[in-house]
Tab-separated table of C-alpha atoms and ligand atoms in Angstrom:
chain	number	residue	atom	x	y	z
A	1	UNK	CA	95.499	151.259	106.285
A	2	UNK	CA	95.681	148.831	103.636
A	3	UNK	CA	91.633	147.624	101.621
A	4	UNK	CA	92.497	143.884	103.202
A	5	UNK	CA	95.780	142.216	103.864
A	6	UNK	CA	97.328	142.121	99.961
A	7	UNK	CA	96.283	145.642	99.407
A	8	UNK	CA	98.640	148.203	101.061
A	9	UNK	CA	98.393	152.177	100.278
A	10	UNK	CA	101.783	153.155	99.295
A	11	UNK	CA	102.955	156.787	98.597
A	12	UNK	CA	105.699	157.744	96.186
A	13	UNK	CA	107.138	160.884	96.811
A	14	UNK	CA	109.843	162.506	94.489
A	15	UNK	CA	111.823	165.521	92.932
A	16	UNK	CA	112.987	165.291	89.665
A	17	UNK	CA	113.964	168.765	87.790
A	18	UNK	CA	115.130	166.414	84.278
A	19	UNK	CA	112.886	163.758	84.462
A	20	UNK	CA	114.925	160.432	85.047
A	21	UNK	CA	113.196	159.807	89.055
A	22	UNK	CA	110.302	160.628	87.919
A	23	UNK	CA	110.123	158.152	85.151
A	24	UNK	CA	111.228	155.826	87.813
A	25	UNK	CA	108.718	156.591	90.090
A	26	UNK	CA	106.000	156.250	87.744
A	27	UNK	CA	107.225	152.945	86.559
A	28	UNK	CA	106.860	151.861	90.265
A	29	UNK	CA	103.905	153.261	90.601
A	30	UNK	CA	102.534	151.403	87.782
A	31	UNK	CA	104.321	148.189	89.166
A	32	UNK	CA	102.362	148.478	92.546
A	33	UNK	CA	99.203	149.231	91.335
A	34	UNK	CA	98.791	146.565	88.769
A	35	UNK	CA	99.520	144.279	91.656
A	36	UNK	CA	96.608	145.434	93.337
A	37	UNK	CA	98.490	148.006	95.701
A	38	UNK	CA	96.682	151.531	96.627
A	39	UNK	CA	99.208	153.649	94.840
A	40	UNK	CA	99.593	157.696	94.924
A	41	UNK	CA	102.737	159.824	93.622
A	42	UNK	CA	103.662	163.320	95.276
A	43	UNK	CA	105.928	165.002	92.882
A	44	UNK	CA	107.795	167.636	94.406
A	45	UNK	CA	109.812	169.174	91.384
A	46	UNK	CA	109.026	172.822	90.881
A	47	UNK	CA	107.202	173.374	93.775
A	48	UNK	CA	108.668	176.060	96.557
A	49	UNK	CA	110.504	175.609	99.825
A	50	UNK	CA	107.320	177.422	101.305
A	51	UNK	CA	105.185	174.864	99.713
A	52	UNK	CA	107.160	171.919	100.864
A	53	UNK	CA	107.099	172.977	104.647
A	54	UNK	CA	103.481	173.900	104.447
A	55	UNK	CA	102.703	170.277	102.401
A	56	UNK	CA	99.803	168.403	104.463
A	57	UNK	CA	102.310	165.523	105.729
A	58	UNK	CA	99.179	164.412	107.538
A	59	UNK	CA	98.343	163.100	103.320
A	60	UNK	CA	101.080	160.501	103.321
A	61	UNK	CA	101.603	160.325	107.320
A	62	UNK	CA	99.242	157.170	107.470
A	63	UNK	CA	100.959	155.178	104.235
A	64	UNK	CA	101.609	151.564	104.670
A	65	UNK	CA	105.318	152.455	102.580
A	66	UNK	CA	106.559	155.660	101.563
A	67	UNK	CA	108.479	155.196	98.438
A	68	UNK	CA	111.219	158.518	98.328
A	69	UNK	CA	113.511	159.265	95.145
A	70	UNK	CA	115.796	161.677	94.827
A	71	UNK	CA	118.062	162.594	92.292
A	72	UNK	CA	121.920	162.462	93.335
A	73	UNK	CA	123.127	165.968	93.084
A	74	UNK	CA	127.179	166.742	94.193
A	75	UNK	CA	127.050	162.600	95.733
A	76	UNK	CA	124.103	163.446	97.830
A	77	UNK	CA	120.764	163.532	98.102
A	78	UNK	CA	118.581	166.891	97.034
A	79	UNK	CA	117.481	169.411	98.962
A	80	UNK	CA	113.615	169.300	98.523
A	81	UNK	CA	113.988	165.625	99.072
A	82	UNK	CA	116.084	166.275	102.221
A	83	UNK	CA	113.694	168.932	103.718
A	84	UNK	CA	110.366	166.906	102.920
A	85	UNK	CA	111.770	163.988	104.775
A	86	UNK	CA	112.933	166.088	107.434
A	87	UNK	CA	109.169	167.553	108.207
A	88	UNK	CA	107.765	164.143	107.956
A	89	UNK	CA	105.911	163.713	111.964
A	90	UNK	CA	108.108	161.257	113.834
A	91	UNK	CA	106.376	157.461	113.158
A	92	UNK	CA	107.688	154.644	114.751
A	93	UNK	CA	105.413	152.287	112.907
A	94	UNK	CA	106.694	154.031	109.733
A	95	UNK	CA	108.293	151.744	106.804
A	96	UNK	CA	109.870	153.304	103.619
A	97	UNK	CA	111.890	152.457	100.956
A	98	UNK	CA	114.443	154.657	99.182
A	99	UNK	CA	115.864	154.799	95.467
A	100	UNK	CA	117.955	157.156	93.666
A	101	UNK	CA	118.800	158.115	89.970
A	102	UNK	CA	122.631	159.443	88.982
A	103	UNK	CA	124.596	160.166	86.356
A	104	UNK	CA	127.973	159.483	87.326
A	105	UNK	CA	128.291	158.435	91.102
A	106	UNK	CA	126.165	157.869	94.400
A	107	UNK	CA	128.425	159.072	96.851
A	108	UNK	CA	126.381	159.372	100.064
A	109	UNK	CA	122.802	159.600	98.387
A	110	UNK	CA	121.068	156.191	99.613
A	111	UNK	CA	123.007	156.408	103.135
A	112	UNK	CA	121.530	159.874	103.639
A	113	UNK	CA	118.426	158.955	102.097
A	114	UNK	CA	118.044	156.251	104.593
A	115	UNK	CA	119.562	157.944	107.428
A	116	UNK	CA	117.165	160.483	107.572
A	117	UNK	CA	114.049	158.227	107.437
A	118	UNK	CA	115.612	156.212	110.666
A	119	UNK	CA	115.893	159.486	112.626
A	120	UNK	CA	111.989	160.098	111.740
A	121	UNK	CA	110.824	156.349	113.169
A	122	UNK	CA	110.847	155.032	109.820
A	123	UNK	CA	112.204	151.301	109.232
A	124	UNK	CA	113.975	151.319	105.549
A	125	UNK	CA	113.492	147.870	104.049
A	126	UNK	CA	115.258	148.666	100.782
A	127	UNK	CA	117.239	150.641	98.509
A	128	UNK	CA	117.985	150.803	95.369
A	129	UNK	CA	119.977	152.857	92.556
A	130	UNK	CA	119.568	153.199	88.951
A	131	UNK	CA	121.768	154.635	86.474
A	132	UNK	CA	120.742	157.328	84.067
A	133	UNK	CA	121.253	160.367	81.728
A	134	UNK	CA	123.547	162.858	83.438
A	135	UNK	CA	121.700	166.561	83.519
A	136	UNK	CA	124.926	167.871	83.779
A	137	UNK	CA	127.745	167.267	81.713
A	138	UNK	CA	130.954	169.004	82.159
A	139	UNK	CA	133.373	170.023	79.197
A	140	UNK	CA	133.786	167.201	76.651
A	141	UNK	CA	132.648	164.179	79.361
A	142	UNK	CA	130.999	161.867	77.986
A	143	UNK	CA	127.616	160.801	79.134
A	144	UNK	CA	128.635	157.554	79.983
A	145	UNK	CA	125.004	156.629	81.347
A	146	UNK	CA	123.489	157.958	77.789
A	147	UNK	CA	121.285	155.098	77.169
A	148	UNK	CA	120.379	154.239	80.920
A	149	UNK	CA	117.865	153.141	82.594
A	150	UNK	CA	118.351	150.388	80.008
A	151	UNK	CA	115.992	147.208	79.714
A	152	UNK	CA	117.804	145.259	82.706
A	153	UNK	CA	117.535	148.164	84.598
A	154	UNK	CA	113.737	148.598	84.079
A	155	UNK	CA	114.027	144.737	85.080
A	156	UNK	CA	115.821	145.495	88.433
A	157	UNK	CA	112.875	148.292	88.996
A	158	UNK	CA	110.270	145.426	88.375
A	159	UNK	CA	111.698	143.545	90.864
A	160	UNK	CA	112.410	146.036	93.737
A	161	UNK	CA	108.455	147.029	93.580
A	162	UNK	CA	107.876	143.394	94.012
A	163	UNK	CA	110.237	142.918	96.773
A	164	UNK	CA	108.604	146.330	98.399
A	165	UNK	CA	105.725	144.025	98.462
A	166	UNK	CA	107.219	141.558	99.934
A	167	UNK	CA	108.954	142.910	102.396
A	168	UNK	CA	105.940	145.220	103.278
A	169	UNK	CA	103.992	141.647	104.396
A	170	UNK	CA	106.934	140.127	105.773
A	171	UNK	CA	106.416	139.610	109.683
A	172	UNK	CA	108.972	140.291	111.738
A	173	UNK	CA	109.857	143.643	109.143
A	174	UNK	CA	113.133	143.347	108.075
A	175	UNK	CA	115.160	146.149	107.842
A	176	UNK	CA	117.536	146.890	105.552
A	177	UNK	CA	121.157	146.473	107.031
A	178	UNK	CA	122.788	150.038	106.740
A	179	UNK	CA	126.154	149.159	106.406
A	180	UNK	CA	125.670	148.405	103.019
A	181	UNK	CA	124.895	151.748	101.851
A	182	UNK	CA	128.348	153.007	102.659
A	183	UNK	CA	129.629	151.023	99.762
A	184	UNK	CA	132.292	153.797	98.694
A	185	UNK	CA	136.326	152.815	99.799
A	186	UNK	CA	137.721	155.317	101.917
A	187	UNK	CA	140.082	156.552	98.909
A	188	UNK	CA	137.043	157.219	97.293
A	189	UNK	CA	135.495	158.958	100.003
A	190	UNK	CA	138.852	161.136	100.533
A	191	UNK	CA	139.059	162.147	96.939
A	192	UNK	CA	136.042	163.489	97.091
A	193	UNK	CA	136.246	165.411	99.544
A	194	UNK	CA	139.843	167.086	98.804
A	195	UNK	CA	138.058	167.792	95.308
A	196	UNK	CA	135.226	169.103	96.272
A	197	UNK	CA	136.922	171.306	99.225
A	198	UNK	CA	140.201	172.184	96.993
A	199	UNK	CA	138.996	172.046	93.484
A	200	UNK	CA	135.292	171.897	93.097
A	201	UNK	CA	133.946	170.071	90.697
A	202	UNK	CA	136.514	170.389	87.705
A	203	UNK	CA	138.031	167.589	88.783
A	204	UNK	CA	135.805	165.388	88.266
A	205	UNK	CA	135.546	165.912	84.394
A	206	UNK	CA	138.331	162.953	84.458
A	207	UNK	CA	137.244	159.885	82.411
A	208	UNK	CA	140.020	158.152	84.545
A	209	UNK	CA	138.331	159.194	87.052
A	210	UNK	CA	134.756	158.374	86.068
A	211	UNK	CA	135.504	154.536	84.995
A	212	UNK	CA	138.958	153.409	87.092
A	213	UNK	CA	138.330	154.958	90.526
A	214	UNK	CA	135.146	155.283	91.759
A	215	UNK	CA	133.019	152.698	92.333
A	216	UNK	CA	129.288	153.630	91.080
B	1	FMN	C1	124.074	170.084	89.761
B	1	FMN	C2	124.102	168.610	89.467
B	1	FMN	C3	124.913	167.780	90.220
B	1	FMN	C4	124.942	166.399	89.964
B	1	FMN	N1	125.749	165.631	90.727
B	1	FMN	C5	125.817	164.302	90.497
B	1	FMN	C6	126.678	163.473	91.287
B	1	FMN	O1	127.353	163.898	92.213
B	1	FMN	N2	126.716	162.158	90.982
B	1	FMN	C7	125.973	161.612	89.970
B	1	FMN	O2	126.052	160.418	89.751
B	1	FMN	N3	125.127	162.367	89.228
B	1	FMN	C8	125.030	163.701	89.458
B	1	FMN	N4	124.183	164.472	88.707
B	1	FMN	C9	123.361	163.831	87.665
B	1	FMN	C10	121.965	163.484	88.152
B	1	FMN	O3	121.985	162.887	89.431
B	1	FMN	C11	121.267	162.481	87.216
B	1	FMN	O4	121.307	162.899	85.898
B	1	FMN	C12	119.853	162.244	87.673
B	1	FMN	O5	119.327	161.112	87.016
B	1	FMN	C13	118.964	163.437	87.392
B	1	FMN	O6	117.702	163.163	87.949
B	1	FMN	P1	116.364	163.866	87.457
B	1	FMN	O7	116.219	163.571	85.983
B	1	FMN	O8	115.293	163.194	88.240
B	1	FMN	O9	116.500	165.329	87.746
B	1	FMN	C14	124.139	165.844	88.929
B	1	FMN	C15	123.324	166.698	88.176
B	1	FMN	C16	123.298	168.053	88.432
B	1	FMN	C17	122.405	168.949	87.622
């Protein structure tokens, strides 16, 4: 749908309630378009569930990339996010990419991210995660991603637009190999899930458990 071959219409499409995605998203945004790309964000935050299943998917349906972020919320992606992806018409020539912003840990956020785009058709060519101010601080945590996205993070985000690019003009498409998205160890992984089911979320007010044991 792309103006000629360099010039690709991309659509960003995010939800981000305290403002770290979408500062990402706009950075992107602005990445893409001063390199000459056709460039339009969808920002979901605020907006009802009635609105999101009603949205005109037919607007971002016919994208060269769709560029989703989503906030990690409880190690997983959010629920606007989840449910615009999972109206999205089924499109087997369909490329995305997926990133995500988080305060503490990813858990499952890029794998489900990404998962759900496959089921719709779509090949994901990248992903990418980028730490930030937590919106939620427990107790007397500290905010250990205070000063994030930093200015080697902003430099990461420079170069995943690029590569988006890149990869978007790349013949064969390669797509991104999932396995890698399930970067958590299973002690990790079980932790979680006897916190979350036994404890809830006290747990994780830990330090220990913010810096030794989980890998971000
Ligand atoms: C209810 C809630 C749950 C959260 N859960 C997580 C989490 O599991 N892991 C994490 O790293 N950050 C978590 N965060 C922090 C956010 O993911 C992080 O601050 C993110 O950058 C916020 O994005 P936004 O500014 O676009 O809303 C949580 C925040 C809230 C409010």
């Amino acid at each position: 749908m792309g103006k000629n071959n360099n010039s690709k219409y991309i659509s960003i499409i995010k939800f981000s309630p305290f403002g770290n995605t979408l500062k990402i998203g706009e950075y992107i945004q602005n990445i893409l378009t001063e390199s000459n790309q056709q460039c339009k964000l969808f920002n979901l935050t605020g907006i009802s569930w009635q609105q999101i299943s009603s949205f005109d998917y037919s607007l971002v349906e016919k994208s060269d990339l769709l560029v989703i972020g989503s906030a990690v919320y409880a190690w997983k992606i959010v629920k606007p996010i989840k449910m615009f992806i999972d109206n999205l018409p089924i499109n087997k020539n369909g490329k995305a990419v997926f990133f995500t912003t988080y305060g503490l840990i990813t858990g499952y956020t890029l794998f489900n991210g990404a998962n759900l785009l496959r089921k719709k058709g779509y090949k994901v060519l990248a992903c990418l995660k980028v730490p930030a101010r937590h919106s939620m601080i427990f107790k007397k945590e500290d905010d250990i991603y205070l000063n994030r996205p930093n200015q080697q993070d902003m430099k990461k985000i420079w170069k995943f637009s690029k590569l988006n690019i890149k990869l978007l003009n790349k013949f064969p498409i390669w797509e991104l190999y999932f396995k890698k998205l399930d970067y958590h160890s299973w002690k990790v992984k079980l932790l979680y899930k006897f916190m979350i089911k036994r404890f809830g979320m006290d747990l994780i007010t830990s330090t220990y458990f913010n810096q030794r044991i989980f890998k971000r």
